[in-house]
PDB file of C-alpha atoms in Angstrom:
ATOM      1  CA  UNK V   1       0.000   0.000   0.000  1.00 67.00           C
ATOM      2  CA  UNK V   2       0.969   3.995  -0.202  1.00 78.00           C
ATOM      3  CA  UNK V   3       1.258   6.393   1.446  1.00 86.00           C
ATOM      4  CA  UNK V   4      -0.623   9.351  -0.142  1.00 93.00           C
ATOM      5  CA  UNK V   5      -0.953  13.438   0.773  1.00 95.00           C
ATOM      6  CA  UNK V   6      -4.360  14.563  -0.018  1.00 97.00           C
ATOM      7  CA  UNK V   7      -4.961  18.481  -1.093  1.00 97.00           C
ATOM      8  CA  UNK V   8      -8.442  19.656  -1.262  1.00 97.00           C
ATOM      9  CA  UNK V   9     -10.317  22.193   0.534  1.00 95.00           C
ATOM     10  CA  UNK V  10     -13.861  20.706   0.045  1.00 95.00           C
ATOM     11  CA  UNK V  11     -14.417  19.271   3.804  1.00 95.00           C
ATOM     12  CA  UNK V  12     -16.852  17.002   2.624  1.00 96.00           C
ATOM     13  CA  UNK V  13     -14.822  15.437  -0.376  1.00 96.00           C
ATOM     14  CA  UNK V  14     -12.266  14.945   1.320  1.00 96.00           C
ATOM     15  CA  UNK V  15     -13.472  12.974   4.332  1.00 96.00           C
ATOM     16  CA  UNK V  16     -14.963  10.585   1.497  1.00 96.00           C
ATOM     17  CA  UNK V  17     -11.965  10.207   0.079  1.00 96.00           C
ATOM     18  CA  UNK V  18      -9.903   9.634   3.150  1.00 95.00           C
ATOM     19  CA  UNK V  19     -12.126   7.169   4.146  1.00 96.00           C
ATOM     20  CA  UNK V  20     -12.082   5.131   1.128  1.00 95.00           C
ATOM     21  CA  UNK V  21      -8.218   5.435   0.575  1.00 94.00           C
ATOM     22  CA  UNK V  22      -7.548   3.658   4.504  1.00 93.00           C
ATOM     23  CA  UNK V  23      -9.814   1.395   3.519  1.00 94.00           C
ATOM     24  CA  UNK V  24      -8.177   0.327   0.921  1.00 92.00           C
ATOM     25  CA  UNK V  25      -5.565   0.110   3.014  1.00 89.00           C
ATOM     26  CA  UNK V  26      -3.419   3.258   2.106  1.00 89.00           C
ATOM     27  CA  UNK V  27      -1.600   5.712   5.116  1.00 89.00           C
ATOM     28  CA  UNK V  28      -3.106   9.118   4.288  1.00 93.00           C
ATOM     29  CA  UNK V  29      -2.453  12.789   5.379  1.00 94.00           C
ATOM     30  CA  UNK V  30      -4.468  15.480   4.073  1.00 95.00           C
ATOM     31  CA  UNK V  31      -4.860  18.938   4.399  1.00 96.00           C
ATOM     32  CA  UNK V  32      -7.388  21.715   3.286  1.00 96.00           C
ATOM     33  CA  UNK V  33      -4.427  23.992   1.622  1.00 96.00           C
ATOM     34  CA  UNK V  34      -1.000  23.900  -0.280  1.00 95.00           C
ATOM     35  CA  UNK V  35       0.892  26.137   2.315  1.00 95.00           C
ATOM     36  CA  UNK V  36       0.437  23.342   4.604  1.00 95.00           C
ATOM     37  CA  UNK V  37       1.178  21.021   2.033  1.00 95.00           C
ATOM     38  CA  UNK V  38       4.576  22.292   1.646  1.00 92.00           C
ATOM     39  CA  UNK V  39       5.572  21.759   5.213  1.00 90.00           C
ATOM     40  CA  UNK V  40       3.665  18.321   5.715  1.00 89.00           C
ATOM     41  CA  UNK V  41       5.862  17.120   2.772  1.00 88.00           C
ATOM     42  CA  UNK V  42       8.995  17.681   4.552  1.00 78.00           C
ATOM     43  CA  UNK V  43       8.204  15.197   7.323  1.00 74.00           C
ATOM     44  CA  UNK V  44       5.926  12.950   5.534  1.00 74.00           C
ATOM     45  CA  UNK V  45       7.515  12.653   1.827  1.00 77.00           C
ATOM     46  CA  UNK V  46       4.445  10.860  -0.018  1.00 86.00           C
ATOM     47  CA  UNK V  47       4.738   7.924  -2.937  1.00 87.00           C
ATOM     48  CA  UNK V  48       1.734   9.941  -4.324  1.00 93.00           C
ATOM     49  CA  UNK V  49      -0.475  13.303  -4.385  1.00 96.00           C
ATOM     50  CA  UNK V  50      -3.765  14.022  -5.053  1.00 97.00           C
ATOM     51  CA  UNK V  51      -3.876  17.653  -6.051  1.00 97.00           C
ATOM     52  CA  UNK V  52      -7.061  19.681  -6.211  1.00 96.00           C
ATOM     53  CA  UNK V  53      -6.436  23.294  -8.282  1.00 93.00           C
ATOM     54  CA  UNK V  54      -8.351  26.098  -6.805  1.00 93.00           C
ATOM     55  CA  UNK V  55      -7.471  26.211  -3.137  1.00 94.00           C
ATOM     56  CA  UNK V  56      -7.132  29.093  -0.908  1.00 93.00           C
ATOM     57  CA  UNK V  57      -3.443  30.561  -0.633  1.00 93.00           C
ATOM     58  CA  UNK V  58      -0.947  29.033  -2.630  1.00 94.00           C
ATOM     59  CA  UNK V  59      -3.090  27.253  -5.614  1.00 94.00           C
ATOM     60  CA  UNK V  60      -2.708  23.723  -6.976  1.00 93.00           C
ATOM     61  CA  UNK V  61      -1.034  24.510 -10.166  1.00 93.00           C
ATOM     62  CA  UNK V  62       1.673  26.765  -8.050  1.00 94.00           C
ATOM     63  CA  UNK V  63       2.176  23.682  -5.591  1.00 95.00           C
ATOM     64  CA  UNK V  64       3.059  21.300  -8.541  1.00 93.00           C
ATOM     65  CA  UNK V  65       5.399  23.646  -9.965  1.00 92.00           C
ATOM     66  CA  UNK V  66       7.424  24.230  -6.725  1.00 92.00           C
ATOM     67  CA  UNK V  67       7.384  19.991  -5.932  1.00 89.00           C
ATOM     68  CA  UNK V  68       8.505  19.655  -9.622  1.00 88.00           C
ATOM     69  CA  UNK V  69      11.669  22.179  -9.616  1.00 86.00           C
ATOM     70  CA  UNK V  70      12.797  20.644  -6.508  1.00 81.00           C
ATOM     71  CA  UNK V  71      14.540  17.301  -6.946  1.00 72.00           C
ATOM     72  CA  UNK V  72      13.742  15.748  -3.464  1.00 76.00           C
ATOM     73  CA  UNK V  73       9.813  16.236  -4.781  1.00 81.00           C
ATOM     74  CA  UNK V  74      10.466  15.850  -8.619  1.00 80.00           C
ATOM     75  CA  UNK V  75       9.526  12.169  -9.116  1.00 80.00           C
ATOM     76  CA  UNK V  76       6.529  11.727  -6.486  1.00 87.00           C
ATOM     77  CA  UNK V  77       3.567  11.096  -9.295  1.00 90.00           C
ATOM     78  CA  UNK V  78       0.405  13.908  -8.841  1.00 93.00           C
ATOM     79  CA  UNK V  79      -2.780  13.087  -9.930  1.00 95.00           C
ATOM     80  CA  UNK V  80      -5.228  16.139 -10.165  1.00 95.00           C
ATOM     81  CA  UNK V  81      -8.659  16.212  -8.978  1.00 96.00           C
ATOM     82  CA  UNK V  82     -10.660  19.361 -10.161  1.00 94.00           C
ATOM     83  CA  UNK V  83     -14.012  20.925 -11.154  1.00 93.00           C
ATOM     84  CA  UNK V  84     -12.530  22.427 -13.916  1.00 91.00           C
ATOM     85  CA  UNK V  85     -12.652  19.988 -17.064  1.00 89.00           C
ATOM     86  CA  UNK V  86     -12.032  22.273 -20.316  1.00 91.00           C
ATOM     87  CA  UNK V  87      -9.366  20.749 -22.715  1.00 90.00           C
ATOM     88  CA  UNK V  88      -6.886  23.035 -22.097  1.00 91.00           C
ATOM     89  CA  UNK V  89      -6.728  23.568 -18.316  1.00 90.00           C
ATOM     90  CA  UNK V  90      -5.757  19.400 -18.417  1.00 91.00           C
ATOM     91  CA  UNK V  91      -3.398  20.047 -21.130  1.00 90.00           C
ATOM     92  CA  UNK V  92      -1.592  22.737 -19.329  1.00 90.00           C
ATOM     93  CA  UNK V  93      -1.621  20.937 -15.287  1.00 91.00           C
ATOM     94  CA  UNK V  94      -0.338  17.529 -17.193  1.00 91.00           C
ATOM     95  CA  UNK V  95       2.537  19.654 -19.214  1.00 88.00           C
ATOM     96  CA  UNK V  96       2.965  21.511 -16.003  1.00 88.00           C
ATOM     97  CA  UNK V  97       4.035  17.886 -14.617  1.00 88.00           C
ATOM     98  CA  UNK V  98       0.625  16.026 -13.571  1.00 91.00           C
ATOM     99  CA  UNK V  99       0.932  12.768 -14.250  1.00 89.00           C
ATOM    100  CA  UNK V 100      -2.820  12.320 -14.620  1.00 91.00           C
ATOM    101  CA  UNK V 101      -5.790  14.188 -14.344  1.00 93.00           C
ATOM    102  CA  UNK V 102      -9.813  13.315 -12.990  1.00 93.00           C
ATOM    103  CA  UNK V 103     -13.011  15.928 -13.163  1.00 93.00           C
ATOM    104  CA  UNK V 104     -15.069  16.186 -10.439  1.00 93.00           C
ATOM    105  CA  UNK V 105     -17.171  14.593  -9.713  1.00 92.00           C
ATOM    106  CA  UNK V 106     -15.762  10.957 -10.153  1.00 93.00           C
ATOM    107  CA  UNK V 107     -15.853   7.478  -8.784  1.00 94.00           C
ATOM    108  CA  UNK V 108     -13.546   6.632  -5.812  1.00 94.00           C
ATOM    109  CA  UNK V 109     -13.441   3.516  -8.142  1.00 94.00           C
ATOM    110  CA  UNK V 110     -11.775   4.801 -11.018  1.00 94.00           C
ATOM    111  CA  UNK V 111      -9.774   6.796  -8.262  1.00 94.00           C
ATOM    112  CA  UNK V 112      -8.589   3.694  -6.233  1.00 94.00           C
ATOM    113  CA  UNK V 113      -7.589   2.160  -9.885  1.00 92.00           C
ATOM    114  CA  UNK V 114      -5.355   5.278 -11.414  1.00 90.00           C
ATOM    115  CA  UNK V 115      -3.537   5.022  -7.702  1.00 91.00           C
ATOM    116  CA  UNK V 116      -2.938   1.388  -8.225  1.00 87.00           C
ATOM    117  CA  UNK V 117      -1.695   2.063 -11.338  1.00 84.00           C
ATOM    118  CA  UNK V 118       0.167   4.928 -10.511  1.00 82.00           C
ATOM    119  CA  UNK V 119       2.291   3.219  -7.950  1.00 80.00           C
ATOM    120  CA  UNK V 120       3.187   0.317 -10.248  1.00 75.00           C
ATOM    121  CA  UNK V 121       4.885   2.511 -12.713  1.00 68.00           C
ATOM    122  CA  UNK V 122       5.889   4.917 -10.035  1.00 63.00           C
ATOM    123  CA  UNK V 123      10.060   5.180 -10.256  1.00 56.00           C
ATOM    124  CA  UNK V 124       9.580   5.725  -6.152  1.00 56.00           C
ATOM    125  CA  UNK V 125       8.243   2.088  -5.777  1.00 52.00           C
ATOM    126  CA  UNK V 126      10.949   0.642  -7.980  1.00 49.00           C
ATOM    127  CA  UNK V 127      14.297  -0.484  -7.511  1.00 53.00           C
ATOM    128  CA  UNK V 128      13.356  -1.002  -3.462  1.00 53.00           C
ATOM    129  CA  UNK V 129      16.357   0.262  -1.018  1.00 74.00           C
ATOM    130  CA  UNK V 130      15.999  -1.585   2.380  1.00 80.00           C
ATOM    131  CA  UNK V 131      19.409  -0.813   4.297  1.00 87.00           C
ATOM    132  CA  UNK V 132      20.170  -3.069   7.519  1.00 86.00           C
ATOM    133  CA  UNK V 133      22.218  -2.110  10.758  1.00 88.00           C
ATOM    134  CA  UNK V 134      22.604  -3.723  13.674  1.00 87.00           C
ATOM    135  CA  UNK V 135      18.675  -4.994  14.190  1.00 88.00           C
ATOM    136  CA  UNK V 136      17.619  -1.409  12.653  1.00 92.00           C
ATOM    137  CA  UNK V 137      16.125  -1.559   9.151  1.00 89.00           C
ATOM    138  CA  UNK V 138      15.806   1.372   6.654  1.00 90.00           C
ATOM    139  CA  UNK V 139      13.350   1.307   3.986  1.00 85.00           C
ATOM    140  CA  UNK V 140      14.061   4.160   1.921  1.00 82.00           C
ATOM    141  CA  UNK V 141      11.486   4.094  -0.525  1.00 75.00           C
ATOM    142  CA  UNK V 142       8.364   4.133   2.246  1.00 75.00           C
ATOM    143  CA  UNK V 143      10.106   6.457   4.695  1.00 80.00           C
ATOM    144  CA  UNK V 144       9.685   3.538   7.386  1.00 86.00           C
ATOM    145  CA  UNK V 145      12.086   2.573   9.974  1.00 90.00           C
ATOM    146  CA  UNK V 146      12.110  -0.376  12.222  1.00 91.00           C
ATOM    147  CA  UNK V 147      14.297  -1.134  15.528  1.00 90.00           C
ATOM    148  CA  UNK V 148      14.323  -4.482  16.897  1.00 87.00           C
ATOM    149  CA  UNK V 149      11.526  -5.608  14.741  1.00 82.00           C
ATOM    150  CA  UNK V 150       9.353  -3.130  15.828  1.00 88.00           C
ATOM    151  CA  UNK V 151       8.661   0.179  13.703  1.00 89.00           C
ATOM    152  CA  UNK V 152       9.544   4.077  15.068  1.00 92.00           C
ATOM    153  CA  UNK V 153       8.129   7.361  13.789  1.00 90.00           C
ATOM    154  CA  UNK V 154      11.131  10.147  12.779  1.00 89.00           C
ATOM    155  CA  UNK V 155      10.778  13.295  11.237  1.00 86.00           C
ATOM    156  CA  UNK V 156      11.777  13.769   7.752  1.00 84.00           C
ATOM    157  CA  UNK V 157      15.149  15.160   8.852  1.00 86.00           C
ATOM    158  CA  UNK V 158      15.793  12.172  11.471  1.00 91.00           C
ATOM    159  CA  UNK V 159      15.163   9.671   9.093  1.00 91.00           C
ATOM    160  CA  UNK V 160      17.677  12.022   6.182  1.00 90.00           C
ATOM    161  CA  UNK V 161      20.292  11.694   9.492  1.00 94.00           C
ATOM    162  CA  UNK V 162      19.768   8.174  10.100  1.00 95.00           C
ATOM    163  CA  UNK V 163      20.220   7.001   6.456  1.00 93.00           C
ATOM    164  CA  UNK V 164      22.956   9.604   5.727  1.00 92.00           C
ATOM    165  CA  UNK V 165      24.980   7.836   9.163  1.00 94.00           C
ATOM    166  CA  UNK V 166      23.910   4.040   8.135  1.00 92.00           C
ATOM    167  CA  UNK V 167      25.384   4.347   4.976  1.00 90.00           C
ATOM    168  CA  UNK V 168      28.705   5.808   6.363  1.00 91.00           C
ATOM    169  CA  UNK V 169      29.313   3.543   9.455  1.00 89.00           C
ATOM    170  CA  UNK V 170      32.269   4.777  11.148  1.00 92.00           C
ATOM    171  CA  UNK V 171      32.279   7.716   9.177  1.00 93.00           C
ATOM    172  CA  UNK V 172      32.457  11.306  11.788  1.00 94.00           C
ATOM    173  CA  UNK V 173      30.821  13.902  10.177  1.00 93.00           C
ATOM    174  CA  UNK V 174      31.244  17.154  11.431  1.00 91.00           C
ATOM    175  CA  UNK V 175      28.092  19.206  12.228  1.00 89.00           C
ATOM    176  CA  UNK V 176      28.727  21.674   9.584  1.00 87.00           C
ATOM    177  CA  UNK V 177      28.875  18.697   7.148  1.00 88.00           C
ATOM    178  CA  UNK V 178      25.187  17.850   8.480  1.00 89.00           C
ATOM    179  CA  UNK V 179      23.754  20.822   8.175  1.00 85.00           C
ATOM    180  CA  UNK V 180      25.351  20.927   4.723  1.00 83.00           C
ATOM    181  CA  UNK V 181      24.106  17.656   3.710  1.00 84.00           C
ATOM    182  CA  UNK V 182      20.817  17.271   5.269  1.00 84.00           C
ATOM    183  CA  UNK V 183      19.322  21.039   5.682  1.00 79.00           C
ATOM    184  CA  UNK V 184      21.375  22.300   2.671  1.00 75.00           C
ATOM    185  CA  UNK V 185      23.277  25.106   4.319  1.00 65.00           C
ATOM    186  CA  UNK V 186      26.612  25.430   6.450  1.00 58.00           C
ATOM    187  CA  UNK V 187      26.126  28.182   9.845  1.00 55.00           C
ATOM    188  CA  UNK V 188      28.229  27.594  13.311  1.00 56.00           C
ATOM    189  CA  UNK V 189      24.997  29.627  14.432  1.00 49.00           C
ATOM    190  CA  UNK V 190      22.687  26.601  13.540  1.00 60.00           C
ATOM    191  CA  UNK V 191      24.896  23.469  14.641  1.00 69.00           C
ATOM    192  CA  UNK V 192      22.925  23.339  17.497  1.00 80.00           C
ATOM    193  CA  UNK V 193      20.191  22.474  15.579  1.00 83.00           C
ATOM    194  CA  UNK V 194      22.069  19.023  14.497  1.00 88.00           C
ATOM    195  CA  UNK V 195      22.544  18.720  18.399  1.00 90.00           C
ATOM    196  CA  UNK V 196      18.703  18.952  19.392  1.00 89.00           C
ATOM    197  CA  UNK V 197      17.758  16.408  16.323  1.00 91.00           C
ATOM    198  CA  UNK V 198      20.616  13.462  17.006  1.00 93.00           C
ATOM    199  CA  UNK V 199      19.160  13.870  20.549  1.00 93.00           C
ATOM    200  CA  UNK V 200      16.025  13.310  19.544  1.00 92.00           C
ATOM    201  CA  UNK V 201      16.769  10.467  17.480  1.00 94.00           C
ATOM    202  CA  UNK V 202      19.002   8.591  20.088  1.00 95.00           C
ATOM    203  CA  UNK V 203      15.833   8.685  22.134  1.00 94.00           C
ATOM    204  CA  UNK V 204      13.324   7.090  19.369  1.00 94.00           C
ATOM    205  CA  UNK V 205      16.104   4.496  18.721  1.00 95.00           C
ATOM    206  CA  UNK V 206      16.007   3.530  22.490  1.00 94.00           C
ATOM    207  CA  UNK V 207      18.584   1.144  23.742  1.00 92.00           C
ATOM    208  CA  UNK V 208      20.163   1.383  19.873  1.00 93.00           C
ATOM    209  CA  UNK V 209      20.572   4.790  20.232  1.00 94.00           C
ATOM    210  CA  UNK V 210      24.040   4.870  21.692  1.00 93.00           C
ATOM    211  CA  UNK V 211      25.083   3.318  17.860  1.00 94.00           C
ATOM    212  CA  UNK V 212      25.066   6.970  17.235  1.00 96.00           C
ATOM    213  CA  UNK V 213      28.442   8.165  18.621  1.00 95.00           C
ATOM    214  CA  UNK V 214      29.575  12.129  19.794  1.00 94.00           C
ATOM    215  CA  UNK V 215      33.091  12.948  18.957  1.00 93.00           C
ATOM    216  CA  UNK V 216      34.119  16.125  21.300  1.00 90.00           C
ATOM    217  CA  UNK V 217      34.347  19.563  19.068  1.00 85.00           C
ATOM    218  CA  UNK V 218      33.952  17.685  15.878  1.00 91.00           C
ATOM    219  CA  UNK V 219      30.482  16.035  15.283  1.00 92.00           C
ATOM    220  CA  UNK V 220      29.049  12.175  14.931  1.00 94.00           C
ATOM    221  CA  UNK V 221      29.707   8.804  13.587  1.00 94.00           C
ATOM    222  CA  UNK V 222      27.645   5.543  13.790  1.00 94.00           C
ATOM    223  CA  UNK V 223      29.556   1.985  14.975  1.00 88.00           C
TER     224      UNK V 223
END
């Protein structure tokens, strides 16, 4: 199953289709608005979105073009739901990057099918990268991670820090390095920030936090 982000501000449609989607046994967030949407994304990167246009704020099509310049987004596969069915508003949200397109109202049928679909030819199902450590297991392509058989909840940047270390064993980075390679930006003024989120990991980890070791004035290392 997948897990999906659902945009659309209609209350009522989108309670219907979060209902039928975990029923179908999907893991769903949604949200009423694409500022949200933006942040909710960082945390909870989704194998696909369903996209409705005319929101309030930041609209659909604006949302799809900021997840499609940005390469951590680029390949997650959209599929619009709108009121607006004219031949050319499809023809410019699928050459904007939509990978497929349905007109309100539709059947939670056809819906359910075009996800199944979706996530067979989806490059973010493919090519599955499941990385093993000392009883804690990585998969990278459903943002899941398990410890002793038994699956924990990190943030988006937690699980970027665990994969970056698990990869590396024995490898000290220094916290400028992490900020660099994880948040995309290098400030002594914002190391602490590295500090407050390997905490927090060690903790979620539990007893397999201490894999995560501190090296005085420098930074971290797994081992």
């Amino acid at each position: 199953m997948s897990n999906i982000l659902l945009v659309e501000d209609e209350h009522s449609l989108r309670e219907i289709i979060t209902f039928n989607l975990k029923n179908a046994g999907h893991e769903v967030v949604d949200t009423d608005n694409a500022n949200d949407a933006l942040i909710i994304i960082e945390d909870f990167i989704p194998e696909i979105i369903l996209l409705d246009i005319m929101l309030p704020g930041l609209k659909g099509a604006q949302f799809l073009n900021l997840i499609r310049s940005n390469p951590k987004y680029h390949d997650i596969p959209v599929i619009i739901i709108s009121a607006k069915s004219s031949e050319d508003d499809i023809v410019r949200l699928l050459e904007a990057g939509a990978d497929d397109y349905l007109t309100k109202p539709f059947s939670i049928k056809v819906l359910l099918a075009k996800i199944k679909v979706m996530m067979k030819r989806s490059p973010m199902t493919t090519d599955k990268k499941i990385i093993e450590y000392h009883n804690i297991l990585v998969d990278e392509n459903n943002y899941r991670v398990y410890c002793n058989n038994s699956e924990i909840t990190l943030t988006h940047k937690e699980f970027e820090l665990l994969t970056l270390f698990l990869k590396h064993p024995r490898r000290v980075f220094t916290r400028n390095q992490l900020l660099s390679t994880v948040w995309g930006y290098e400030s002594d003024v914002f190391t602490r920030t590295v500090d407050s989120h390997i905490s927090s990991l060690r903790k979620k980890l539990g007893e397999k936090g201490n894999i995560i070791k501190s090296i005085p004035k420098i930074g971290y290392k797994v081992e």
